[in-house]
Coordinates of C-alpha atoms in Angstrom, one line a residue:
Chain A
M1 CA -7.8 109.3 -41.9
S2 CA -8.0 106.2 -44.2
I3 CA -5.4 103.5 -44.1
N4 CA -2.1 104.7 -45.6
M5 CA -0.1 102.5 -47.9
K6 CA 3.2 102.6 -49.8
C7 CA 4.1 100.7 -52.9
Y8 CA 7.4 99.9 -54.5
D9 CA 7.3 98.9 -58.1
T10 CA 10.4 97.1 -59.2
T11 CA 9.8 97.7 -63.0
P12 CA 10.0 101.5 -63.4
C13 CA 12.7 101.7 -60.7
I14 CA 15.9 103.1 -62.2
R15 CA 18.1 102.5 -59.1
C16 CA 18.8 106.1 -58.7
F17 CA 18.5 105.7 -54.9
A18 CA 16.8 109.1 -54.6
C19 CA 14.4 107.5 -52.2
M20 CA 17.2 106.6 -49.8
V21 CA 18.7 110.1 -50.1
G22 CA 15.2 111.5 -49.4
C23 CA 14.8 109.3 -46.4
S24 CA 18.2 110.1 -45.0
T25 CA 17.8 113.8 -45.6
E26 CA 14.4 114.0 -44.1
N27 CA 15.5 112.2 -40.9
R28 CA 18.5 114.5 -40.6
L29 CA 16.2 117.5 -40.9
R30 CA 14.0 115.9 -38.2
L31 CA 17.0 115.7 -35.9
Q32 CA 17.8 119.3 -36.5
R33 CA 14.2 120.4 -36.1
E34 CA 13.2 118.3 -33.1
N35 CA 16.3 117.0 -31.4
H36 CA 18.3 120.2 -31.5
F37 CA 21.1 118.5 -33.5
G38 CA 23.5 120.9 -35.1
V39 CA 23.7 120.8 -38.9
E40 CA 27.3 119.6 -38.8
K41 CA 26.5 116.8 -36.4
S42 CA 23.5 115.6 -38.2
V43 CA 25.2 115.7 -41.6
Q44 CA 28.7 114.5 -40.8
N45 CA 27.8 111.7 -38.4
K46 CA 26.9 108.4 -40.0
L47 CA 23.7 107.9 -37.9
E48 CA 23.0 104.7 -39.7
Q49 CA 19.9 104.1 -37.5
H50 CA 18.2 107.0 -39.3
N51 CA 18.6 105.4 -42.8
H52 CA 15.4 103.4 -42.9
L53 CA 15.6 102.4 -46.5
K54 CA 18.7 100.3 -47.3
P55 CA 19.8 98.8 -50.6
M56 CA 20.8 95.1 -50.8
R57 CA 22.6 94.6 -54.1
K58 CA 22.9 91.1 -55.4
E59 CA 24.1 89.6 -58.7
F60 CA 22.6 86.5 -60.2
G61 CA 24.0 84.2 -63.0
I62 CA 27.3 84.3 -65.0
F63 CA 28.1 87.1 -67.5
P64 CA 26.7 87.6 -70.1
N65 CA 23.6 86.0 -68.7
S66 CA 24.0 87.8 -65.4
R67 CA 21.8 90.4 -63.9
Q68 CA 21.9 92.7 -60.9
V69 CA 19.1 93.1 -58.4
T70 CA 18.8 95.8 -55.8
A71 CA 16.4 94.8 -53.2
F72 CA 15.2 97.3 -50.6
H73 CA 15.4 96.4 -46.9
H74 CA 12.7 98.3 -45.0
C75 CA 9.9 98.1 -42.5
N76 CA 6.7 96.6 -44.1
H77 CA 4.4 98.1 -41.5
C78 CA 2.7 94.7 -41.0
D79 CA -1.0 94.5 -40.3
N80 CA -0.3 92.2 -37.4
A81 CA 3.0 93.8 -36.4
P82 CA 5.0 91.3 -34.3
C83 CA 7.2 94.2 -33.0
L84 CA 4.2 96.1 -31.8
N85 CA 2.7 93.0 -30.1
I86 CA 5.9 92.1 -28.2
C87 CA 7.0 95.5 -27.1
P88 CA 6.8 95.5 -23.3
V89 CA 6.6 99.2 -22.8
D90 CA 4.2 100.1 -25.6
A91 CA 6.9 102.2 -27.3
I92 CA 5.7 100.9 -30.6
T93 CA 2.3 102.2 -31.7
R94 CA 0.1 102.2 -34.7
R95 CA -0.6 105.7 -35.9
V96 CA -3.8 106.8 -37.5
G97 CA -3.4 105.4 -41.0
S98 CA -1.8 102.1 -39.8
I99 CA 1.8 103.3 -39.8
V100 CA 3.8 101.4 -37.2
V101 CA 6.1 103.9 -35.3
I102 CA 8.6 103.5 -32.5
N103 CA 8.6 106.2 -29.8
Q104 CA 12.3 106.5 -28.8
D105 CA 11.4 108.5 -25.7
V106 CA 9.6 105.4 -24.3
C107 CA 11.8 102.7 -25.8
I108 CA 14.1 101.0 -23.2
G109 CA 16.2 99.2 -25.8
C110 CA 15.3 95.7 -24.7
S111 CA 15.5 94.4 -28.4
S112 CA 12.2 92.5 -28.1
C113 CA 11.2 94.0 -31.5
V114 CA 14.4 92.9 -33.1
D115 CA 13.8 89.3 -32.0
A116 CA 10.2 89.4 -33.1
C117 CA 10.6 91.0 -36.5
P118 CA 10.9 88.3 -39.3
F119 CA 12.3 90.9 -41.7
D120 CA 15.2 91.9 -39.4
V121 CA 14.2 95.5 -39.6
P122 CA 14.6 97.3 -36.2
V123 CA 18.1 98.3 -35.2
V124 CA 19.1 99.1 -31.6
T125 CA 21.6 101.9 -31.2
N126 CA 22.5 103.6 -27.9
G127 CA 19.7 101.8 -26.1
K128 CA 17.0 102.8 -28.5
A129 CA 15.3 100.9 -31.3
F130 CA 14.9 102.6 -34.7
K131 CA 13.0 101.7 -37.9
C132 CA 11.0 103.4 -40.6
H133 CA 8.2 105.5 -39.2
G134 CA 6.6 106.0 -42.5
C135 CA 7.1 109.8 -42.3
Y136 CA 4.0 109.8 -40.2
D137 CA 4.4 113.5 -39.4
R138 CA 4.4 114.3 -43.2
V139 CA 1.5 111.9 -44.0
E140 CA -0.7 113.2 -41.1
N141 CA -0.2 116.7 -42.5
G142 CA -1.2 115.8 -46.0
L143 CA 2.3 115.3 -47.5
K144 CA 3.7 112.1 -49.1
P145 CA 6.4 110.1 -47.3
S146 CA 9.8 111.5 -48.4
C147 CA 10.8 108.4 -50.4
A148 CA 7.7 108.5 -52.4
N149 CA 7.8 112.2 -52.8
I150 CA 11.3 112.3 -54.3
C151 CA 11.0 109.2 -56.6
P152 CA 11.4 110.6 -60.2
T153 CA 9.7 107.6 -61.9
E154 CA 6.7 106.9 -59.7
A155 CA 8.3 103.6 -58.7
M156 CA 7.6 104.5 -55.1
F157 CA 4.1 105.8 -54.6
S158 CA 1.8 106.2 -51.6
G159 CA -1.7 107.1 -50.7
T160 CA -4.9 105.5 -49.3
S161 CA -5.0 101.7 -49.4
E162 CA -7.8 101.8 -52.0
D163 CA -5.9 104.0 -54.3
V164 CA -2.5 102.3 -53.9
L165 CA -4.0 98.7 -54.2
S166 CA -6.0 99.6 -57.3
E167 CA -2.9 101.2 -59.0
A168 CA -0.7 98.3 -57.9
Y169 CA -3.0 95.6 -59.3
K170 CA -3.5 97.6 -62.5
R171 CA 0.3 97.8 -63.0
A172 CA 0.9 94.1 -62.1
K173 CA -1.8 93.1 -64.7
L174 CA -0.2 95.3 -67.4
Y175 CA 3.3 94.0 -66.7
T176 CA 2.1 90.4 -66.8
E177 CA 0.4 91.0 -70.2
V178 CA 3.4 92.9 -71.7
T179 CA 6.3 90.7 -70.4
G180 CA 4.5 87.4 -70.2
K181 CA 5.9 87.0 -66.7
E182 CA 3.5 86.7 -63.9
H183 CA 3.7 89.8 -61.7
V184 CA 2.4 89.8 -58.2
V185 CA 1.7 92.5 -55.5
Y186 CA 3.6 91.2 -52.5
G187 CA 1.9 92.0 -49.2
A188 CA -1.5 93.1 -50.7
E189 CA -2.9 89.7 -49.5
Q190 CA -2.2 88.2 -46.2
V191 CA 1.4 87.0 -46.3
N192 CA 0.9 84.6 -43.4
E193 CA -0.7 84.7 -40.0
Y194 CA 2.4 86.0 -38.2
V195 CA 2.5 89.3 -40.1
G196 CA -0.8 89.5 -41.9
K197 CA -1.1 91.9 -44.8
L198 CA 1.6 94.5 -45.3
H199 CA 1.2 98.3 -45.6
W200 CA 4.3 98.5 -47.7
I201 CA 3.6 96.4 -50.8
T202 CA 5.9 95.5 -53.7
I203 CA 5.0 94.9 -57.4
I204 CA 7.4 92.2 -58.6
P205 CA 7.7 89.3 -61.1
K206 CA 6.7 86.2 -59.1
E207 CA 9.9 84.4 -60.0
D208 CA 11.9 87.2 -58.5
L209 CA 10.4 87.1 -55.0
E210 CA 13.4 85.2 -53.6
A211 CA 15.9 87.4 -55.4
Y212 CA 14.4 90.5 -53.8
A213 CA 14.4 88.8 -50.4
L214 CA 10.6 88.9 -50.2
D215 CA 9.8 86.0 -47.9
T216 CA 6.6 84.2 -48.6
N217 CA 6.4 82.8 -45.1
P218 CA 8.1 85.3 -42.7
T219 CA 8.1 83.9 -39.2
R220 CA 10.1 83.8 -36.0
G221 CA 9.3 80.3 -34.7
A222 CA 10.7 80.8 -31.2
I223 CA 8.6 83.9 -30.6
Q224 CA 5.4 82.1 -31.9
V225 CA 6.0 79.2 -29.6
R226 CA 6.7 81.7 -26.8
E227 CA 3.3 83.3 -27.3
A228 CA 1.6 79.9 -27.4
V229 CA 3.3 78.7 -24.2
K230 CA 2.3 82.0 -22.5
T231 CA -1.3 81.3 -23.2
G232 CA -1.0 77.6 -22.3
G233 CA 1.0 78.6 -19.2
A234 CA -1.6 80.9 -17.9
A235 CA -4.3 78.2 -18.3
A236 CA -2.0 75.6 -16.7
A237 CA -1.3 78.0 -13.7
V238 CA -5.0 78.4 -13.1
A239 CA -5.5 74.6 -13.4
I240 CA -2.7 74.0 -10.9
V241 CA -4.0 76.5 -8.4
I242 CA -7.5 75.0 -8.6
G243 CA -6.1 71.5 -8.4
S244 CA -4.0 72.4 -5.3
V245 CA -7.0 73.9 -3.5
G246 CA -9.1 70.9 -4.5
H247 CA -6.4 68.5 -3.2
L248 CA -6.1 70.3 0.0
I249 CA -9.9 70.3 0.6
Y250 CA -10.0 66.6 -0.3
W251 CA -7.0 65.8 1.8
L252 CA -8.4 67.6 4.9
G253 CA -11.8 65.8 4.5
K254 CA -10.1 62.4 4.1
R255 CA -7.9 63.1 7.1
K256 CA -10.9 63.9 9.3
E257 CA -12.5 60.6 8.1
K258 CA -9.3 58.7 8.9
I259 CA -9.1 60.2 12.4
K260 CA -12.8 59.4 13.0
Q261 CA -12.1 55.8 11.8
K262 CA -9.2 55.5 14.2
E263 CA -11.2 56.7 17.1
Q264 CA -14.0 54.3 16.3
D265 CA -11.5 51.5 16.1
H266 CA -10.1 52.4 19.5
E267 CA -13.6 52.4 21.1
Chain B
M1 CA 14.4 60.9 22.4
S2 CA 14.8 59.9 18.8
K3 CA 18.2 60.5 17.1
K4 CA 18.4 63.5 14.7
I5 CA 19.7 62.9 11.2
T6 CA 21.1 65.7 9.1
V7 CA 19.2 65.6 5.8
Y8 CA 20.1 69.0 4.4
S9 CA 23.6 70.4 4.9
N10 CA 24.1 74.0 5.8
V11 CA 25.4 74.7 2.3
E12 CA 22.3 73.2 0.7
R13 CA 20.0 75.1 3.0
F14 CA 21.9 78.4 2.5
F15 CA 21.7 78.0 -1.3
H16 CA 18.0 76.9 -1.3
N17 CA 16.9 79.7 1.0
H18 CA 18.8 82.4 -0.9
L19 CA 17.7 81.0 -4.2
L20 CA 14.2 81.7 -3.0
H21 CA 15.0 85.4 -2.7
F22 CA 16.7 85.6 -6.1
I23 CA 13.8 83.7 -7.8
F24 CA 11.5 86.2 -6.2
F25 CA 13.4 89.2 -7.6
L26 CA 14.0 87.6 -11.0
T27 CA 10.3 86.7 -11.3
I28 CA 9.0 90.1 -10.2
S29 CA 11.4 91.9 -12.5
G30 CA 11.0 89.5 -15.5
L31 CA 7.2 89.2 -15.5
P32 CA 6.4 92.6 -17.0
I33 CA 8.8 92.0 -19.9
L34 CA 7.0 88.6 -20.5
S35 CA 3.4 89.9 -20.5
H36 CA 1.4 93.1 -20.4
T37 CA -0.7 91.4 -17.7
F38 CA 2.0 92.2 -15.2
D39 CA 2.4 95.9 -16.2
F40 CA 1.1 96.9 -12.8
I41 CA 4.5 95.8 -11.3
A42 CA 6.4 98.1 -13.7
Y43 CA 3.9 100.9 -12.9
G44 CA 4.2 100.3 -9.2
V45 CA 8.0 100.5 -9.4
G46 CA 7.9 103.2 -12.1
I47 CA 6.0 105.9 -10.2
P48 CA 8.8 106.6 -7.6
V49 CA 11.5 106.0 -10.1
A50 CA 9.9 108.4 -12.6
V51 CA 9.5 111.1 -9.9
L52 CA 13.2 110.6 -8.8
T53 CA 14.6 110.6 -12.3
N54 CA 12.2 113.2 -13.7
N55 CA 11.1 110.8 -16.4
Q56 CA 7.6 111.3 -17.7
E57 CA 7.2 107.8 -19.0
V58 CA 6.2 105.8 -15.9
L59 CA 6.0 102.4 -17.6
S60 CA 9.3 102.9 -19.3
A61 CA 11.0 104.1 -16.1
G62 CA 9.7 101.2 -14.1
M63 CA 10.7 98.7 -16.8
S64 CA 14.2 100.1 -17.0
F65 CA 14.6 99.8 -13.2
L66 CA 13.3 96.3 -13.2
R67 CA 15.7 95.3 -16.0
F68 CA 18.5 96.6 -13.8
I69 CA 17.2 94.5 -10.9
H70 CA 16.9 91.5 -13.2
Y71 CA 20.5 91.7 -14.5
A72 CA 21.9 92.3 -11.0
S73 CA 20.0 89.4 -9.5
A74 CA 21.0 87.1 -12.3
F75 CA 24.6 88.1 -12.0
I76 CA 24.8 87.6 -8.2
L77 CA 22.8 84.3 -8.5
T78 CA 25.3 83.1 -11.1
L79 CA 28.2 83.9 -8.8
L80 CA 26.5 82.1 -6.0
S81 CA 25.7 79.1 -8.1
I82 CA 29.3 78.4 -9.2
P83 CA 30.6 77.1 -5.9
F84 CA 27.3 75.3 -5.1
T85 CA 27.4 73.6 -8.5
F86 CA 31.0 72.4 -7.9
L87 CA 30.0 71.1 -4.4
M88 CA 27.1 69.2 -5.9
L89 CA 29.2 67.8 -8.8
R90 CA 31.6 66.4 -6.2
K91 CA 28.8 64.1 -4.9
F92 CA 27.0 63.9 -8.3
T93 CA 26.4 60.1 -8.3
K94 CA 25.0 60.3 -4.7
L95 CA 22.5 63.1 -5.5
S96 CA 19.0 62.2 -4.3
M97 CA 17.5 63.6 -7.5
F98 CA 18.5 60.5 -9.3
P99 CA 16.1 57.5 -9.1
D100 CA 16.6 54.9 -6.3
K101 CA 15.7 52.3 -9.0
W102 CA 15.9 52.9 -12.7
G103 CA 13.3 51.6 -15.2
I104 CA 9.7 52.2 -16.3
K105 CA 8.2 49.8 -13.7
A106 CA 10.2 51.5 -10.9
T107 CA 8.9 54.9 -12.1
I108 CA 5.3 53.7 -12.2
D109 CA 5.7 52.1 -8.7
G110 CA 7.1 55.5 -7.6
F111 CA 3.9 57.2 -8.7
K112 CA 1.8 54.5 -7.1
E113 CA 3.6 55.2 -3.8
M114 CA 2.9 58.9 -4.2
W115 CA -0.8 58.2 -4.9
K116 CA -0.9 56.0 -1.7
F117 CA 0.6 58.8 0.4
Y118 CA -1.0 62.0 -1.0
I119 CA -4.4 60.6 -2.0
N120 CA -5.2 57.5 0.1
Q121 CA -3.2 58.8 3.1
D122 CA -1.7 55.4 3.6
H123 CA 1.9 54.5 4.5
A124 CA 4.2 54.7 1.5
S125 CA 7.8 53.7 0.8
F126 CA 10.0 56.6 -0.3
G127 CA 13.7 57.4 -0.6
K128 CA 15.0 60.7 0.6
M129 CA 12.8 62.2 -2.2
N130 CA 9.8 60.7 -3.8
I131 CA 9.5 60.3 -7.6
G132 CA 7.7 63.6 -8.0
Q133 CA 10.4 65.5 -6.1
K134 CA 13.1 63.8 -8.2
L135 CA 11.4 64.7 -11.4
F136 CA 10.9 68.2 -10.1
A137 CA 14.6 68.6 -9.1
Q138 CA 15.7 67.3 -12.6
S139 CA 13.3 69.7 -14.4
V140 CA 14.5 72.6 -12.2
V141 CA 18.1 71.9 -13.1
I142 CA 17.3 71.7 -16.8
C143 CA 15.1 74.9 -16.7
M144 CA 17.8 76.8 -14.7
L145 CA 20.4 75.8 -17.2
V146 CA 18.3 76.9 -20.2
I147 CA 17.3 80.2 -18.4
T148 CA 21.0 80.9 -17.6
I149 CA 22.4 80.2 -21.0
S150 CA 19.6 82.0 -22.9
G151 CA 19.7 84.9 -20.5
Y152 CA 23.4 85.5 -21.1
V153 CA 22.9 85.1 -24.8
L154 CA 20.3 87.9 -24.6
I155 CA 22.6 90.1 -22.4
F156 CA 25.6 89.7 -24.8
R157 CA 23.4 89.5 -27.9
D158 CA 25.8 91.6 -30.0
S159 CA 28.1 88.6 -30.1
F160 CA 25.4 86.4 -31.6
S161 CA 23.1 86.3 -34.6
V162 CA 19.6 87.8 -34.5
E163 CA 18.1 84.3 -35.1
L164 CA 20.0 82.9 -32.1
A165 CA 18.9 85.8 -29.9
S166 CA 15.3 85.2 -31.0
Y167 CA 15.6 81.5 -30.0
A168 CA 17.2 82.6 -26.7
R169 CA 14.2 84.9 -26.0
G170 CA 11.8 82.1 -26.7
A171 CA 13.8 79.6 -24.7
H172 CA 14.2 82.0 -21.8
A173 CA 10.4 82.6 -21.6
I174 CA 9.3 79.0 -22.1
S175 CA 11.7 77.6 -19.5
F176 CA 10.6 80.3 -17.0
I177 CA 7.0 79.4 -17.6
V178 CA 7.7 75.7 -17.1
L179 CA 9.7 76.5 -13.9
G180 CA 7.0 78.8 -12.6
L181 CA 4.3 76.1 -13.0
L182 CA 6.6 73.6 -11.2
L183 CA 7.3 76.1 -8.5
I184 CA 3.6 76.6 -7.8
I185 CA 3.3 72.8 -7.2
H186 CA 6.5 72.8 -5.2
I187 CA 5.4 75.6 -2.9
Y188 CA 2.0 74.0 -2.4
L189 CA 3.5 70.6 -1.4
A190 CA 6.3 72.1 0.6
T191 CA 3.8 74.1 2.8
H192 CA 1.3 71.2 2.9
P193 CA 0.7 70.0 6.5
V194 CA 1.9 66.5 5.6
N195 CA 5.4 67.9 4.9
K196 CA 5.8 70.1 8.0
N197 CA 8.8 68.1 9.2
A198 CA 10.7 68.5 5.9
Y199 CA 9.7 72.2 5.8
K200 CA 11.2 72.7 9.3
A201 CA 14.3 70.7 8.3
M202 CA 14.9 72.9 5.2
F203 CA 14.2 76.3 6.9
K204 CA 15.3 75.7 10.5
T205 CA 17.3 72.7 11.7
G206 CA 18.4 70.7 8.6
E207 CA 17.5 67.6 10.6
L208 CA 14.8 65.0 10.8
D209 CA 14.1 62.4 13.5
E210 CA 15.4 58.9 12.9
E211 CA 11.9 57.5 13.7
F212 CA 10.3 59.9 11.2
I213 CA 12.7 58.8 8.5
K214 CA 12.1 55.2 9.3
D215 CA 8.3 55.7 9.0
H216 CA 8.2 58.0 6.0
H217 CA 11.3 57.4 4.0
S218 CA 12.0 53.7 4.4
I219 CA 14.2 53.3 1.3
Y220 CA 16.3 56.2 2.6
Y221 CA 16.4 54.7 6.0
E222 CA 17.8 51.4 4.6
K223 CA 20.4 53.4 2.7
L224 CA 21.5 55.2 5.9
K225 CA 21.7 51.8 7.6
K226 CA 23.9 50.5 4.9
E227 CA 26.1 53.6 5.2
G228 CA 26.3 53.0 9.0
K229 CA 24.7 56.3 9.8
V230 CA 21.9 54.6 11.8
K231 CA 21.9 51.3 13.6

């Protein structure tokens, strides 16, 4: 299976939120299908942890020159996923097609992924971490993810990375020509070393990156330092052990010499 | 027979020797969370736990059990540390972890004395602790403070922001790694033949011979003389 990718295009999006309804519905169906949840329980309960696509509405400017932006908060399925790297129990895995998935049966709820994710995505509820799983069950069976499947304007689309990237670049080029505003494909190129490329990309005017909360340098400094110190610490531990053994050998040899010297002095 | 001088009180020895057990449990239970290199500990613990709890995920079962051990050890150690901290604070200014003499020259001289003793095997002039032990003790206090505060931030993380919890996770691991490295040096020097008297004092009697102190800890001996504890 080739690498799977999802793209959100801000231009044709009509803010109908069908993608969110699709995501929520699909996850509730999964609960009924796999976790033996009753229909009532899975529909009536809030179960926020199963809503993997969340709107963040913001207003900019002062009327009449104001505008509203609805950014989407979701997992970006990073190429160098920090959540996957830090998980101590290997509950987070990369499926065939590069979708990053949390296995709740293995998760111990330590929140390491929450601390490592620079996009604040995973949520821990009842001792288990949750985030978008890219509808891997649908994708691996030849279907589209529910959000892309339900989108009426093709603002959310998915497919192999080649197809999605070529369509995304084509659209970004068109929008730039038509509107005169530079449009970029966020996440198609390496965002930074901490997350690498993203498997959920966004077509957006460059000037709106901040408004849509698309961080151009997403990091978690403390976690990066932690990883560096871990590597340095292992090397230092080896050096200290070798140094200690070396000192002991030197010290015993010197002691022998000193005792010999003392004996000669006595004679 | 040489007079015996009490160098470690019963409280100090009790705390030190039990701290050792707690650090062992905290290290064993914390290492698998820190790095996959130590997964074997979680697997070792996980096999019986998984069998007993009918959990099919061995690593997950082991890690959950180790987390419980980590929390329990940390909680008991915190309780144990509270009275000890107050006792130490009462004689804060007299603590031997502070330098006998302050200043850069005194610090360099302290290292020269250590070199004389540990490398050249010559007679050196030390206080109750040498400069290395003092720096070690100060670093341990700082690391323990950081570990404790960051650990409790992580336990009660819902009361703090995600950023702060992330910093706490970083600080917890970094201070543990620094502490771990210092402990390797500490264990090596504590079990070194040259320190066998101090080792015996810490783990058995709490006392050192007056003659030994006079020979090996001359600055400390002078201090004891001033206090009238030796003639």
